[in-house]
Amino acid sequence: MKITIIGTGVYSVSLAVNMKDSYNIMMWSENEKLVKNFNKKHKLSPITEENIPNNINITNDLKEALKGSELVVLATSAKYIRSICLDLKPYIDPLIPVCIASKGIENNTCSFLSDIVKSLLKAKHIAVISGPTFAIDLMHHEPACLSLATSSKKAKRIINDVLSSEHLKLRANNDVYGTQMCAAIKNVVAIASGILDGMGYKDSTRAFLLTESLHDIKELLEKLECNPKTILSFAGIGDLILTASSPKSRNYQYGVLLGRKASKKELKEYLDNTTTEGYYTLLSIKELTKNRRIHMPIINIIYDIAIKGEDPDILTEFLINKD
């Protein structure tokens, strides 16, 4: 069986190394230098210095990457999903399952990534995976878990076969939109959690934030006609706890800079050099809640600090005074 993974970031690689070594895995990257170096050394420097299994190969050629593939995994930054789908369109069969491992909601359109994939690729079998999994932990085969959201039996069966193992548990649900919302918004909450850390607050205050955020996300899911119980899934509370409580989270670290009142130059350098999905998603969720007239003040507060540059003290004031 051939599997195509679009993207060669560390999370893409961690997914690849968790797939059975009997599969032929082809990763695609637009970085020609990365591909050339890989073909010489079978290493993915500077992405990772980990050894790459022999069943994994990399190409710059999308047509080659997709030829004969039975599963496509999208694992790029969310902001590139639309352009990637346009590039994939000439080479992909609509009956091939597409698994979305990216997290976020598109700016401007406020579209869920599954809607972009469905619209542009006419894909009949779409799935979303999300859960409390740092790439380095997956790479080292630490016991971990993922939510697998899909309404397609074919996608569910194939992705379960490809990723489920003695160290990686998948739990299925059919709430594709709710799972994506949880996956996206937890990165925004992680920024807020980092802000509290940067201001010098301890675990109790961050627990305060997470508790209030869980309540608000549940209400948001209900208003979007998703399953509110999805907040209790691996993609919900599981990923929220991990991302919003660990310094290993890039979104959390961006929040720390905000809490410390880092200069605009420092903040820009961090965003330019680090994939910070929460920043991108914050813009989308702010617009989505505004367009649908959904009251979610926690998003407004984070937006005011991260985008408008307001004093981070407004976050703790909000938590204390929140109904």
Short mmCIF file of N, CA and C in Angstrom, two decimals, residues 74-83 85 98-107 109-121 123 126-129 176-177 180-181 183-184 277 280-281 284:
data_model
loop_
_atom_site.label_atom_id
_atom_site.label_comp_id
_atom_site.label_asym_id
_atom_site.label_seq_id
_atom_site.Cartn_x
_atom_site.Cartn_y
_atom_site.Cartn_z
N LEU A 74 -2.70 15.21 4.63
CA LEU A 74 -2.33 16.62 4.54
C LEU A 74 -1.78 17.07 5.88
N ALA A 75 -0.51 17.43 5.92
CA ALA A 75 0.13 17.78 7.19
C ALA A 75 0.97 19.04 7.05
N THR A 76 0.44 20.01 6.30
CA THR A 76 1.11 21.30 6.17
C THR A 76 0.46 22.30 7.12
N SER A 77 1.00 23.49 7.20
CA SER A 77 0.36 24.56 7.94
C SER A 77 -1.01 24.83 7.34
N ALA A 78 -1.99 25.14 8.18
CA ALA A 78 -3.37 25.32 7.72
C ALA A 78 -3.49 26.39 6.64
N LYS A 79 -2.65 27.42 6.71
CA LYS A 79 -2.79 28.52 5.74
C LYS A 79 -2.40 28.11 4.32
N TYR A 80 -1.77 26.94 4.17
CA TYR A 80 -1.37 26.49 2.83
C TYR A 80 -2.33 25.44 2.25
N ILE A 81 -3.34 25.03 3.01
CA ILE A 81 -4.20 23.94 2.56
C ILE A 81 -4.88 24.25 1.23
N ARG A 82 -5.40 25.46 1.06
CA ARG A 82 -6.09 25.79 -0.19
C ARG A 82 -5.14 25.71 -1.39
N SER A 83 -3.98 26.32 -1.28
CA SER A 83 -3.04 26.30 -2.40
C SER A 83 -2.54 24.89 -2.69
N CYS A 85 -4.23 22.10 -2.15
CA CYS A 85 -5.32 21.37 -2.79
C CYS A 85 -5.43 21.72 -4.27
N VAL A 98 -8.70 11.17 2.10
CA VAL A 98 -7.82 12.28 2.45
C VAL A 98 -7.91 12.50 3.95
N CYS A 99 -6.78 12.39 4.63
CA CYS A 99 -6.71 12.57 6.08
C CYS A 99 -6.07 13.92 6.38
N ILE A 100 -6.79 14.76 7.10
CA ILE A 100 -6.29 16.10 7.43
C ILE A 100 -5.64 16.07 8.81
N ALA A 101 -4.33 16.29 8.83
CA ALA A 101 -3.60 16.36 10.10
C ALA A 101 -3.27 17.80 10.47
N SER A 102 -3.56 18.74 9.57
CA SER A 102 -3.35 20.16 9.83
C SER A 102 -4.41 20.68 10.78
N LYS A 103 -4.10 21.75 11.48
CA LYS A 103 -5.03 22.30 12.47
C LYS A 103 -5.22 23.79 12.23
N GLY A 104 -6.46 24.20 12.08
CA GLY A 104 -6.73 25.62 11.89
C GLY A 104 -7.99 25.85 11.10
N ILE A 105 -8.37 27.11 10.97
CA ILE A 105 -9.51 27.56 10.18
C ILE A 105 -8.98 28.64 9.25
N GLU A 106 -9.36 28.59 7.99
CA GLU A 106 -8.79 29.50 7.00
C GLU A 106 -9.16 30.95 7.27
N ASN A 107 -8.15 31.82 7.16
CA ASN A 107 -8.40 33.25 7.26
C ASN A 107 -9.27 33.71 6.08
N THR A 109 -12.00 33.44 4.66
CA THR A 109 -13.24 32.70 4.41
C THR A 109 -13.81 32.07 5.67
N CYS A 110 -12.99 31.91 6.71
CA CYS A 110 -13.37 31.19 7.94
C CYS A 110 -13.81 29.76 7.64
N SER A 111 -13.27 29.18 6.58
CA SER A 111 -13.65 27.82 6.19
C SER A 111 -12.93 26.77 7.02
N PHE A 112 -13.64 25.69 7.35
CA PHE A 112 -12.99 24.53 7.94
C PHE A 112 -12.16 23.86 6.85
N LEU A 113 -11.05 23.24 7.25
CA LEU A 113 -10.15 22.64 6.27
C LEU A 113 -10.84 21.51 5.50
N SER A 114 -11.74 20.79 6.15
CA SER A 114 -12.46 19.71 5.47
C SER A 114 -13.33 20.24 4.35
N ASP A 115 -13.89 21.44 4.52
CA ASP A 115 -14.71 22.04 3.47
C ASP A 115 -13.86 22.45 2.27
N ILE A 116 -12.64 22.92 2.54
CA ILE A 116 -11.74 23.27 1.44
C ILE A 116 -11.37 22.03 0.64
N VAL A 117 -11.04 20.94 1.35
CA VAL A 117 -10.68 19.69 0.70
C VAL A 117 -11.85 19.15 -0.11
N LYS A 118 -13.03 19.17 0.46
CA LYS A 118 -14.21 18.67 -0.23
C LYS A 118 -14.53 19.49 -1.47
N SER A 119 -14.42 20.80 -1.34
CA SER A 119 -14.76 21.70 -2.44
C SER A 119 -13.77 21.59 -3.60
N LEU A 120 -12.48 21.59 -3.29
CA LEU A 120 -11.47 21.65 -4.34
C LEU A 120 -11.09 20.28 -4.90
N LEU A 121 -11.06 19.27 -4.03
CA LEU A 121 -10.64 17.94 -4.48
C LEU A 121 -11.81 17.00 -4.77
N ALA A 123 -13.30 15.29 -2.80
CA ALA A 123 -13.00 14.06 -2.06
C ALA A 123 -14.25 13.48 -1.43
N ILE A 126 -13.23 11.86 3.58
CA ILE A 126 -12.39 12.82 4.30
C ILE A 126 -12.37 12.48 5.78
N ALA A 127 -11.20 12.57 6.38
CA ALA A 127 -11.05 12.32 7.82
C ALA A 127 -10.17 13.40 8.43
N VAL A 128 -10.31 13.56 9.72
CA VAL A 128 -9.48 14.51 10.48
C VAL A 128 -8.87 13.76 11.66
N ILE A 129 -7.57 13.94 11.88
CA ILE A 129 -6.94 13.38 13.08
C ILE A 129 -6.41 14.52 13.93
N VAL A 176 -16.87 15.78 12.55
CA VAL A 176 -15.74 16.31 11.79
C VAL A 176 -15.52 17.79 12.09
N TYR A 177 -16.60 18.57 12.15
CA TYR A 177 -16.46 20.00 12.41
C TYR A 177 -16.05 20.27 13.86
N GLN A 180 -12.40 19.53 14.38
CA GLN A 180 -11.56 20.58 13.81
C GLN A 180 -11.57 21.85 14.65
N MET A 181 -12.74 22.19 15.18
CA MET A 181 -12.82 23.40 16.01
C MET A 181 -11.99 23.23 17.27
N ALA A 183 -9.42 21.27 17.65
CA ALA A 183 -8.02 21.25 17.24
C ALA A 183 -7.48 22.64 16.98
N ALA A 184 -8.34 23.50 16.44
CA ALA A 184 -7.92 24.86 16.11
C ALA A 184 -7.87 25.77 17.33
N GLU A 277 0.43 28.26 14.82
CA GLU A 277 -0.91 28.12 14.26
C GLU A 277 -1.95 28.92 15.05
N TYR A 280 -2.50 32.45 13.64
CA TYR A 280 -3.27 32.38 12.39
C TYR A 280 -4.73 32.06 12.69
N THR A 281 -4.95 31.10 13.57
CA THR A 281 -6.31 30.67 13.89
C THR A 281 -7.08 31.73 14.66
N SER A 284 -8.97 33.90 12.42
CA SER A 284 -10.12 33.22 11.82
C SER A 284 -11.27 33.09 12.79
#
